[in-house]
């Protein structure tokens, strides 16, 4: 098992000194350009995939990269989205799905989640995606793509996002990351994918 304390030591000894000036600047400045919404899956590391420096991404991670449609009820995801858009002024929002997603696999394979009621309840935010791909023979891959599109639609229901979009102040993007190849595809509004340039 990886020793986290040893990792902290490596960071303090090797990484931090090389970026000390950046961290000094970040101590008083928080201006990320992108809100990156991805799955909680440990294999998906937004900063690594995008080669981003500290301070460049505002990251929200949820099981299945799900974004509930806006409601006025207290919601940590909605609060994070609102903060990124209305307070920090991010210029783009990426919803990133990925291959072999456990959440999408559970839905596509109709896993019995009766023993995991919190997971079952959470995954209901993907019901529309499941319905739209029920007849698709591409299984999990199709559901991952449709889910990204659906979460972008949910994201647009958040007032801060709707206002920023109307003012052309933010761009919404849907990505799918393929774990075994490292490729990232961007989805257009129809769900067609184009591989981002290498």
mmCIF file with all atom_site columns, C-alpha atoms in Angstrom:
data_model
loop_
_atom_site.group_PDB
_atom_site.id
_atom_site.type_symbol
_atom_site.label_atom_id
_atom_site.label_alt_id
_atom_site.label_comp_id
_atom_site.label_asym_id
_atom_site.label_entity_id
_atom_site.label_seq_id
_atom_site.pdbx_PDB_ins_code
_atom_site.Cartn_x
_atom_site.Cartn_y
_atom_site.Cartn_z
_atom_site.occupancy
_atom_site.B_iso_or_equiv
_atom_site.pdbx_formal_charge
_atom_site.auth_seq_id
_atom_site.auth_comp_id
_atom_site.auth_asym_id
_atom_site.auth_atom_id
_atom_site.pdbx_PDB_model_num
ATOM 1   C CA . UNK A 1 1   ? 0.000   0.000  0.000   1.00 0.00 ? 1   UNK A CA 1
ATOM 2   C CA . UNK A 1 2   ? 1.244   3.487  -0.841  1.00 0.00 ? 2   UNK A CA 1
ATOM 3   C CA . UNK A 1 3   ? 2.471   5.388  2.211   1.00 0.00 ? 3   UNK A CA 1
ATOM 4   C CA . UNK A 1 4   ? 0.791   8.802  2.157   1.00 0.00 ? 4   UNK A CA 1
ATOM 5   C CA . UNK A 1 5   ? 3.159   10.245 4.752   1.00 0.00 ? 5   UNK A CA 1
ATOM 6   C CA . UNK A 1 6   ? 6.090   9.250  2.565   1.00 0.00 ? 6   UNK A CA 1
ATOM 7   C CA . UNK A 1 7   ? 4.350   10.982 -0.328  1.00 0.00 ? 7   UNK A CA 1
ATOM 8   C CA . UNK A 1 8   ? 4.039   14.175 1.732   1.00 0.00 ? 8   UNK A CA 1
ATOM 9   C CA . UNK A 1 9   ? 7.755   13.968 2.460   1.00 0.00 ? 9   UNK A CA 1
ATOM 10  C CA . UNK A 1 10  ? 8.510   13.660 -1.256  1.00 0.00 ? 10  UNK A CA 1
ATOM 11  C CA . UNK A 1 11  ? 6.261   16.644 -1.977  1.00 0.00 ? 11  UNK A CA 1
ATOM 12  C CA . UNK A 1 12  ? 7.934   18.810 0.672   1.00 0.00 ? 12  UNK A CA 1
ATOM 13  C CA . UNK A 1 13  ? 11.435  17.743 -0.313  1.00 0.00 ? 13  UNK A CA 1
ATOM 14  C CA . UNK A 1 14  ? 11.220  17.607 -4.133  1.00 0.00 ? 14  UNK A CA 1
ATOM 15  C CA . UNK A 1 15  ? 8.038   19.160 -5.513  1.00 0.00 ? 15  UNK A CA 1
ATOM 16  C CA . UNK A 1 16  ? 7.345   22.175 -3.310  1.00 0.00 ? 16  UNK A CA 1
ATOM 17  C CA . UNK A 1 17  ? 10.828  23.749 -3.576  1.00 0.00 ? 17  UNK A CA 1
ATOM 18  C CA . UNK A 1 18  ? 10.656  23.607 -7.383  1.00 0.00 ? 18  UNK A CA 1
ATOM 19  C CA . UNK A 1 19  ? 7.297   25.424 -7.323  1.00 0.00 ? 19  UNK A CA 1
ATOM 20  C CA . UNK A 1 20  ? 7.830   27.647 -4.268  1.00 0.00 ? 20  UNK A CA 1
ATOM 21  C CA . UNK A 1 21  ? 7.214   30.843 -6.237  1.00 0.00 ? 21  UNK A CA 1
ATOM 22  C CA . UNK A 1 22  ? 3.931   29.478 -7.600  1.00 0.00 ? 22  UNK A CA 1
ATOM 23  C CA . UNK A 1 23  ? 2.746   28.446 -4.131  1.00 0.00 ? 23  UNK A CA 1
ATOM 24  C CA . UNK A 1 24  ? 3.696   31.860 -2.730  1.00 0.00 ? 24  UNK A CA 1
ATOM 25  C CA . UNK A 1 25  ? 1.525   33.462 -5.420  1.00 0.00 ? 25  UNK A CA 1
ATOM 26  C CA . UNK A 1 26  ? -1.340  31.003 -4.763  1.00 0.00 ? 26  UNK A CA 1
ATOM 27  C CA . UNK A 1 27  ? -1.310  31.840 -1.050  1.00 0.00 ? 27  UNK A CA 1
ATOM 28  C CA . UNK A 1 28  ? -3.071  35.111 -1.932  1.00 0.00 ? 28  UNK A CA 1
ATOM 29  C CA . UNK A 1 29  ? -4.663  34.276 -5.282  1.00 0.00 ? 29  UNK A CA 1
ATOM 30  C CA . UNK A 1 30  ? -7.316  31.766 -6.275  1.00 0.00 ? 30  UNK A CA 1
ATOM 31  C CA . UNK A 1 31  ? -8.292  32.271 -9.931  1.00 0.00 ? 31  UNK A CA 1
ATOM 32  C CA . UNK A 1 32  ? -8.757  28.876 -11.607 1.00 0.00 ? 32  UNK A CA 1
ATOM 33  C CA . UNK A 1 33  ? -9.797  29.062 -15.250 1.00 0.00 ? 33  UNK A CA 1
ATOM 34  C CA . UNK A 1 34  ? -11.756 25.817 -15.334 1.00 0.00 ? 34  UNK A CA 1
ATOM 35  C CA . UNK A 1 35  ? -14.316 23.980 -13.240 1.00 0.00 ? 35  UNK A CA 1
ATOM 36  C CA . UNK A 1 36  ? -13.563 20.303 -13.860 1.00 0.00 ? 36  UNK A CA 1
ATOM 37  C CA . UNK A 1 37  ? -16.320 17.871 -12.852 1.00 0.00 ? 37  UNK A CA 1
ATOM 38  C CA . UNK A 1 38  ? -15.174 14.278 -12.921 1.00 0.00 ? 38  UNK A CA 1
ATOM 39  C CA . UNK A 1 39  ? -15.836 10.917 -11.388 1.00 0.00 ? 39  UNK A CA 1
ATOM 40  C CA . UNK A 1 40  ? -14.525 10.085 -7.929  1.00 0.00 ? 40  UNK A CA 1
ATOM 41  C CA . UNK A 1 41  ? -12.750 7.080  -9.468  1.00 0.00 ? 41  UNK A CA 1
ATOM 42  C CA . UNK A 1 42  ? -9.131  6.997  -8.258  1.00 0.00 ? 42  UNK A CA 1
ATOM 43  C CA . UNK A 1 43  ? -7.932  6.248  -11.802 1.00 0.00 ? 43  UNK A CA 1
ATOM 44  C CA . UNK A 1 44  ? -9.187  9.620  -13.048 1.00 0.00 ? 44  UNK A CA 1
ATOM 45  C CA . UNK A 1 45  ? -6.859  12.436 -11.977 1.00 0.00 ? 45  UNK A CA 1
ATOM 46  C CA . UNK A 1 46  ? -7.932  15.723 -13.601 1.00 0.00 ? 46  UNK A CA 1
ATOM 47  C CA . UNK A 1 47  ? -4.663  17.579 -12.958 1.00 0.00 ? 47  UNK A CA 1
ATOM 48  C CA . UNK A 1 48  ? -2.657  14.701 -14.430 1.00 0.00 ? 48  UNK A CA 1
ATOM 49  C CA . UNK A 1 49  ? -4.894  14.228 -17.484 1.00 0.00 ? 49  UNK A CA 1
ATOM 50  C CA . UNK A 1 50  ? -4.747  17.949 -18.309 1.00 0.00 ? 50  UNK A CA 1
ATOM 51  C CA . UNK A 1 51  ? -1.154  18.587 -17.192 1.00 0.00 ? 51  UNK A CA 1
ATOM 52  C CA . UNK A 1 52  ? -2.449  21.408 -15.013 1.00 0.00 ? 52  UNK A CA 1
ATOM 53  C CA . UNK A 1 53  ? -0.538  23.308 -12.387 1.00 0.00 ? 53  UNK A CA 1
ATOM 54  C CA . UNK A 1 54  ? -1.868  23.941 -8.885  1.00 0.00 ? 54  UNK A CA 1
ATOM 55  C CA . UNK A 1 55  ? -4.478  26.702 -8.995  1.00 0.00 ? 55  UNK A CA 1
ATOM 56  C CA . UNK A 1 56  ? -5.604  26.114 -12.584 1.00 0.00 ? 56  UNK A CA 1
ATOM 57  C CA . UNK A 1 57  ? -8.520  23.722 -11.974 1.00 0.00 ? 57  UNK A CA 1
ATOM 58  C CA . UNK A 1 58  ? -11.404 23.921 -9.528  1.00 0.00 ? 58  UNK A CA 1
ATOM 59  C CA . UNK A 1 59  ? -12.269 20.232 -9.187  1.00 0.00 ? 59  UNK A CA 1
ATOM 60  C CA . UNK A 1 60  ? -15.558 18.638 -8.177  1.00 0.00 ? 60  UNK A CA 1
ATOM 61  C CA . UNK A 1 61  ? -15.592 14.846 -8.071  1.00 0.00 ? 61  UNK A CA 1
ATOM 62  C CA . UNK A 1 62  ? -18.732 12.773 -7.703  1.00 0.00 ? 62  UNK A CA 1
ATOM 63  C CA . UNK A 1 63  ? -19.577 9.110  -8.228  1.00 0.00 ? 63  UNK A CA 1
ATOM 64  C CA . UNK A 1 64  ? -20.363 8.781  -11.936 1.00 0.00 ? 64  UNK A CA 1
ATOM 65  C CA . UNK A 1 65  ? -19.508 12.469 -12.522 1.00 0.00 ? 65  UNK A CA 1
ATOM 66  C CA . UNK A 1 66  ? -23.169 13.140 -11.780 1.00 0.00 ? 66  UNK A CA 1
ATOM 67  C CA . UNK A 1 67  ? -24.443 16.702 -11.472 1.00 0.00 ? 67  UNK A CA 1
ATOM 68  C CA . UNK A 1 68  ? -27.947 16.889 -10.023 1.00 0.00 ? 68  UNK A CA 1
ATOM 69  C CA . UNK A 1 69  ? -30.254 19.391 -11.706 1.00 0.00 ? 69  UNK A CA 1
ATOM 70  C CA . UNK A 1 70  ? -30.571 22.570 -9.668  1.00 0.00 ? 70  UNK A CA 1
ATOM 71  C CA . UNK A 1 71  ? -32.945 22.717 -6.715  1.00 0.00 ? 71  UNK A CA 1
ATOM 72  C CA . UNK A 1 72  ? -33.022 25.396 -4.004  1.00 0.00 ? 72  UNK A CA 1
ATOM 73  C CA . UNK A 1 73  ? -32.307 22.777 -1.315  1.00 0.00 ? 73  UNK A CA 1
ATOM 74  C CA . UNK A 1 74  ? -28.853 22.795 0.330   1.00 0.00 ? 74  UNK A CA 1
ATOM 75  C CA . UNK A 1 75  ? -26.455 20.891 -1.912  1.00 0.00 ? 75  UNK A CA 1
ATOM 76  C CA . UNK A 1 76  ? -22.657 20.756 -1.735  1.00 0.00 ? 76  UNK A CA 1
ATOM 77  C CA . UNK A 1 77  ? -22.276 20.164 -5.474  1.00 0.00 ? 77  UNK A CA 1
ATOM 78  C CA . UNK A 1 78  ? -24.532 23.104 -6.343  1.00 0.00 ? 78  UNK A CA 1
ATOM 79  C CA . UNK A 1 79  ? -22.622 25.293 -3.888  1.00 0.00 ? 79  UNK A CA 1
ATOM 80  C CA . UNK A 1 80  ? -19.289 24.310 -5.470  1.00 0.00 ? 80  UNK A CA 1
ATOM 81  C CA . UNK A 1 81  ? -20.612 25.030 -8.972  1.00 0.00 ? 81  UNK A CA 1
ATOM 82  C CA . UNK A 1 82  ? -21.998 28.399 -7.894  1.00 0.00 ? 82  UNK A CA 1
ATOM 83  C CA . UNK A 1 83  ? -18.745 29.332 -6.176  1.00 0.00 ? 83  UNK A CA 1
ATOM 84  C CA . UNK A 1 84  ? -16.641 28.395 -9.206  1.00 0.00 ? 84  UNK A CA 1
ATOM 85  C CA . UNK A 1 85  ? -18.847 30.276 -11.657 1.00 0.00 ? 85  UNK A CA 1
ATOM 86  C CA . UNK A 1 86  ? -20.231 33.247 -9.717  1.00 0.00 ? 86  UNK A CA 1
ATOM 87  C CA . UNK A 1 87  ? -17.335 33.957 -7.351  1.00 0.00 ? 87  UNK A CA 1
ATOM 88  C CA . UNK A 1 88  ? -14.194 32.632 -9.036  1.00 0.00 ? 88  UNK A CA 1
ATOM 89  C CA . UNK A 1 89  ? -15.374 33.408 -12.575 1.00 0.00 ? 89  UNK A CA 1
ATOM 90  C CA . UNK A 1 90  ? -14.185 30.234 -14.294 1.00 0.00 ? 90  UNK A CA 1
ATOM 91  C CA . UNK A 1 91  ? -14.252 30.541 -18.080 1.00 0.00 ? 91  UNK A CA 1
ATOM 92  C CA . UNK A 1 92  ? -15.032 26.912 -18.869 1.00 0.00 ? 92  UNK A CA 1
ATOM 93  C CA . UNK A 1 93  ? -16.669 23.906 -17.275 1.00 0.00 ? 93  UNK A CA 1
ATOM 94  C CA . UNK A 1 94  ? -15.688 20.374 -18.238 1.00 0.00 ? 94  UNK A CA 1
ATOM 95  C CA . UNK A 1 95  ? -17.802 17.342 -17.351 1.00 0.00 ? 95  UNK A CA 1
ATOM 96  C CA . UNK A 1 96  ? -15.510 14.354 -17.789 1.00 0.00 ? 96  UNK A CA 1
ATOM 97  C CA . UNK A 1 97  ? -16.751 10.778 -17.921 1.00 0.00 ? 97  UNK A CA 1
ATOM 98  C CA . UNK A 1 98  ? -14.429 7.808  -18.328 1.00 0.00 ? 98  UNK A CA 1
ATOM 99  C CA . UNK A 1 99  ? -14.121 4.253  -19.546 1.00 0.00 ? 99  UNK A CA 1
ATOM 100 C CA . UNK A 1 100 ? -14.874 1.386  -17.153 1.00 0.00 ? 100 UNK A CA 1
ATOM 101 C CA . UNK A 1 101 ? -16.861 3.694  -14.861 1.00 0.00 ? 101 UNK A CA 1
ATOM 102 C CA . UNK A 1 102 ? -18.163 1.631  -11.955 1.00 0.00 ? 102 UNK A CA 1
ATOM 103 C CA . UNK A 1 103 ? -21.302 3.731  -11.609 1.00 0.00 ? 103 UNK A CA 1
ATOM 104 C CA . UNK A 1 104 ? -22.218 3.427  -15.283 1.00 0.00 ? 104 UNK A CA 1
ATOM 105 C CA . UNK A 1 105 ? -21.314 -0.283 -15.290 1.00 0.00 ? 105 UNK A CA 1
ATOM 106 C CA . UNK A 1 106 ? -23.647 -0.885 -12.339 1.00 0.00 ? 106 UNK A CA 1
ATOM 107 C CA . UNK A 1 107 ? -26.477 0.844  -14.181 1.00 0.00 ? 107 UNK A CA 1
ATOM 108 C CA . UNK A 1 108 ? -25.843 -0.783 -17.559 1.00 0.00 ? 108 UNK A CA 1
ATOM 109 C CA . UNK A 1 109 ? -25.620 -4.250 -15.982 1.00 0.00 ? 109 UNK A CA 1
ATOM 110 C CA . UNK A 1 110 ? -28.615 -3.657 -13.680 1.00 0.00 ? 110 UNK A CA 1
ATOM 111 C CA . UNK A 1 111 ? -26.610 -4.525 -10.566 1.00 0.00 ? 111 UNK A CA 1
ATOM 112 C CA . UNK A 1 112 ? -28.600 -5.138 -7.410  1.00 0.00 ? 112 UNK A CA 1
ATOM 113 C CA . UNK A 1 113 ? -27.870 -2.084 -5.260  1.00 0.00 ? 113 UNK A CA 1
ATOM 114 C CA . UNK A 1 114 ? -30.365 -2.887 -2.508  1.00 0.00 ? 114 UNK A CA 1
ATOM 115 C CA . UNK A 1 115 ? -27.455 -3.347 -0.099  1.00 0.00 ? 115 UNK A CA 1
ATOM 116 C CA . UNK A 1 116 ? -26.086 0.090  -0.993  1.00 0.00 ? 116 UNK A CA 1
ATOM 117 C CA . UNK A 1 117 ? -29.093 2.428  -0.725  1.00 0.00 ? 117 UNK A CA 1
ATOM 118 C CA . UNK A 1 118 ? -27.097 5.671  -0.787  1.00 0.00 ? 118 UNK A CA 1
ATOM 119 C CA . UNK A 1 119 ? -25.417 4.607  -4.032  1.00 0.00 ? 119 UNK A CA 1
ATOM 120 C CA . UNK A 1 120 ? -28.730 3.499  -5.541  1.00 0.00 ? 120 UNK A CA 1
ATOM 121 C CA . UNK A 1 121 ? -30.331 6.834  -4.644  1.00 0.00 ? 121 UNK A CA 1
ATOM 122 C CA . UNK A 1 122 ? -27.414 8.835  -6.030  1.00 0.00 ? 122 UNK A CA 1
ATOM 123 C CA . UNK A 1 123 ? -27.350 6.918  -9.311  1.00 0.00 ? 123 UNK A CA 1
ATOM 124 C CA . UNK A 1 124 ? -30.965 7.896  -9.959  1.00 0.00 ? 124 UNK A CA 1
ATOM 125 C CA . UNK A 1 125 ? -29.468 11.139 -11.290 1.00 0.00 ? 125 UNK A CA 1
ATOM 126 C CA . UNK A 1 126 ? -28.527 9.046  -14.345 1.00 0.00 ? 126 UNK A CA 1
ATOM 127 C CA . UNK A 1 127 ? -32.020 7.622  -14.965 1.00 0.00 ? 127 UNK A CA 1
ATOM 128 C CA . UNK A 1 128 ? -32.550 9.676  -18.129 1.00 0.00 ? 128 UNK A CA 1
ATOM 129 C CA . UNK A 1 129 ? -29.208 8.518  -19.540 1.00 0.00 ? 129 UNK A CA 1
ATOM 130 C CA . UNK A 1 130 ? -30.100 4.893  -18.834 1.00 0.00 ? 130 UNK A CA 1
ATOM 131 C CA . UNK A 1 131 ? -33.477 5.315  -20.555 1.00 0.00 ? 131 UNK A CA 1
ATOM 132 C CA . UNK A 1 132 ? -31.908 6.931  -23.642 1.00 0.00 ? 132 UNK A CA 1
ATOM 133 C CA . UNK A 1 133 ? -29.347 4.125  -24.052 1.00 0.00 ? 133 UNK A CA 1
ATOM 134 C CA . UNK A 1 134 ? -31.521 1.137  -23.104 1.00 0.00 ? 134 UNK A CA 1
ATOM 135 C CA . UNK A 1 135 ? -31.578 -0.163 -26.687 1.00 0.00 ? 135 UNK A CA 1
ATOM 136 C CA . UNK A 1 136 ? -27.946 0.706  -27.487 1.00 0.00 ? 136 UNK A CA 1
ATOM 137 C CA . UNK A 1 137 ? -25.787 -2.378 -27.974 1.00 0.00 ? 137 UNK A CA 1
ATOM 138 C CA . UNK A 1 138 ? -22.599 -0.484 -27.054 1.00 0.00 ? 138 UNK A CA 1
ATOM 139 C CA . UNK A 1 139 ? -23.470 -0.859 -23.367 1.00 0.00 ? 139 UNK A CA 1
ATOM 140 C CA . UNK A 1 140 ? -21.312 0.998  -20.875 1.00 0.00 ? 140 UNK A CA 1
ATOM 141 C CA . UNK A 1 141 ? -19.460 3.072  -23.493 1.00 0.00 ? 141 UNK A CA 1
ATOM 142 C CA . UNK A 1 142 ? -22.735 4.483  -24.844 1.00 0.00 ? 142 UNK A CA 1
ATOM 143 C CA . UNK A 1 143 ? -24.034 5.133  -21.336 1.00 0.00 ? 143 UNK A CA 1
ATOM 144 C CA . UNK A 1 144 ? -20.830 6.966  -20.346 1.00 0.00 ? 144 UNK A CA 1
ATOM 145 C CA . UNK A 1 145 ? -21.218 9.300  -23.335 1.00 0.00 ? 145 UNK A CA 1
ATOM 146 C CA . UNK A 1 146 ? -24.934 9.858  -22.841 1.00 0.00 ? 146 UNK A CA 1
ATOM 147 C CA . UNK A 1 147 ? -24.340 10.485 -19.152 1.00 0.00 ? 147 UNK A CA 1
ATOM 148 C CA . UNK A 1 148 ? -21.823 13.234 -19.918 1.00 0.00 ? 148 UNK A CA 1
ATOM 149 C CA . UNK A 1 149 ? -24.376 14.907 -22.201 1.00 0.00 ? 149 UNK A CA 1
ATOM 150 C CA . UNK A 1 150 ? -27.105 14.571 -19.562 1.00 0.00 ? 150 UNK A CA 1
ATOM 151 C CA . UNK A 1 151 ? -24.912 16.051 -16.837 1.00 0.00 ? 151 UNK A CA 1
ATOM 152 C CA . UNK A 1 152 ? -24.111 19.033 -19.082 1.00 0.00 ? 152 UNK A CA 1
ATOM 153 C CA . UNK A 1 153 ? -27.855 19.559 -19.439 1.00 0.00 ? 153 UNK A CA 1
ATOM 154 C CA . UNK A 1 154 ? -28.272 19.348 -15.651 1.00 0.00 ? 154 UNK A CA 1
ATOM 155 C CA . UNK A 1 155 ? -25.411 21.782 -15.199 1.00 0.00 ? 155 UNK A CA 1
ATOM 156 C CA . UNK A 1 156 ? -27.214 24.304 -17.396 1.00 0.00 ? 156 UNK A CA 1
ATOM 157 C CA . UNK A 1 157 ? -30.140 24.336 -14.921 1.00 0.00 ? 157 UNK A CA 1
ATOM 158 C CA . UNK A 1 158 ? -27.960 25.965 -12.258 1.00 0.00 ? 158 UNK A CA 1
ATOM 159 C CA . UNK A 1 159 ? -28.713 29.711 -12.189 1.00 0.00 ? 159 UNK A CA 1
ATOM 160 C CA . UNK A 1 160 ? -25.070 30.783 -12.017 1.00 0.00 ? 160 UNK A CA 1
ATOM 161 C CA . UNK A 1 161 ? -24.251 28.650 -15.071 1.00 0.00 ? 161 UNK A CA 1
ATOM 162 C CA . UNK A 1 162 ? -27.339 29.826 -16.963 1.00 0.00 ? 162 UNK A CA 1
ATOM 163 C CA . UNK A 1 163 ? -26.426 33.485 -16.327 1.00 0.00 ? 163 UNK A CA 1
ATOM 164 C CA . UNK A 1 164 ? -22.783 32.988 -17.311 1.00 0.00 ? 164 UNK A CA 1
ATOM 165 C CA . UNK A 1 165 ? -23.791 31.046 -20.441 1.00 0.00 ? 165 UNK A CA 1
ATOM 166 C CA . UNK A 1 166 ? -26.269 33.739 -21.472 1.00 0.00 ? 166 UNK A CA 1
ATOM 167 C CA . UNK A 1 167 ? -23.488 36.317 -21.137 1.00 0.00 ? 167 UNK A CA 1
ATOM 168 C CA . UNK A 1 168 ? -21.071 34.107 -23.127 1.00 0.00 ? 168 UNK A CA 1
ATOM 169 C CA . UNK A 1 169 ? -18.832 34.146 -20.058 1.00 0.00 ? 169 UNK A CA 1
ATOM 170 C CA . UNK A 1 170 ? -18.455 30.368 -19.747 1.00 0.00 ? 170 UNK A CA 1
ATOM 171 C CA . UNK A 1 171 ? -18.076 27.447 -22.149 1.00 0.00 ? 171 UNK A CA 1
ATOM 172 C CA . UNK A 1 172 ? -19.420 23.993 -21.316 1.00 0.00 ? 172 UNK A CA 1
ATOM 173 C CA . UNK A 1 173 ? -17.499 20.944 -22.536 1.00 0.00 ? 173 UNK A CA 1
ATOM 174 C CA . UNK A 1 174 ? -18.143 17.221 -22.353 1.00 0.00 ? 174 UNK A CA 1
ATOM 175 C CA . UNK A 1 175 ? -15.177 14.866 -22.314 1.00 0.00 ? 175 UNK A CA 1
ATOM 176 C CA . UNK A 1 176 ? -14.666 11.112 -22.104 1.00 0.00 ? 176 UNK A CA 1
ATOM 177 C CA . UNK A 1 177 ? -11.312 9.845  -20.849 1.00 0.00 ? 177 UNK A CA 1
ATOM 178 C CA . UNK A 1 178 ? -10.195 6.354  -21.898 1.00 0.00 ? 178 UNK A CA 1
ATOM 179 C CA . UNK A 1 179 ? -8.113  4.858  -19.097 1.00 0.00 ? 179 UNK A CA 1
ATOM 180 C CA . UNK A 1 180 ? -6.094  2.214  -21.031 1.00 0.00 ? 180 UNK A CA 1
ATOM 181 C CA . UNK A 1 181 ? -5.099  4.515  -23.918 1.00 0.00 ? 181 UNK A CA 1
ATOM 182 C CA . UNK A 1 182 ? -5.008  7.934  -22.236 1.00 0.00 ? 182 UNK A CA 1
ATOM 183 C CA . UNK A 1 183 ? -7.086  9.444  -25.033 1.00 0.00 ? 183 UNK A CA 1
ATOM 184 C CA . UNK A 1 184 ? -9.650  12.136 -24.335 1.00 0.00 ? 184 UNK A CA 1
ATOM 185 C CA . UNK A 1 185 ? -12.612 12.682 -26.616 1.00 0.00 ? 185 UNK A CA 1
ATOM 186 C CA . UNK A 1 186 ? -14.749 15.806 -26.683 1.00 0.00 ? 186 UNK A CA 1
ATOM 187 C CA . UNK A 1 187 ? -18.448 15.286 -27.334 1.00 0.00 ? 187 UNK A CA 1
ATOM 188 C CA . UNK A 1 188 ? -20.462 17.648 -29.478 1.00 0.00 ? 188 UNK A CA 1
ATOM 189 C CA . UNK A 1 189 ? -24.104 18.419 -28.738 1.00 0.00 ? 189 UNK A CA 1
ATOM 190 C CA . UNK A 1 190 ? -25.245 15.345 -30.686 1.00 0.00 ? 190 UNK A CA 1
ATOM 191 C CA . UNK A 1 191 ? -22.954 13.026 -28.732 1.00 0.00 ? 191 UNK A CA 1
ATOM 192 C CA . UNK A 1 192 ? -20.452 12.526 -31.542 1.00 0.00 ? 192 UNK A CA 1
ATOM 193 C CA . UNK A 1 193 ? -16.878 12.432 -30.295 1.00 0.00 ? 193 UNK A CA 1
ATOM 194 C CA . UNK A 1 194 ? -13.644 13.928 -31.579 1.00 0.00 ? 194 UNK A CA 1
ATOM 195 C CA . UNK A 1 195 ? -10.315 13.000 -30.048 1.00 0.00 ? 195 UNK A CA 1
ATOM 196 C CA . UNK A 1 196 ? -8.502  15.959 -28.547 1.00 0.00 ? 196 UNK A CA 1
ATOM 197 C CA . UNK A 1 197 ? -5.196  16.583 -30.314 1.00 0.00 ? 197 UNK A CA 1
ATOM 198 C CA . UNK A 1 198 ? -2.170  14.775 -28.966 1.00 0.00 ? 198 UNK A CA 1
#
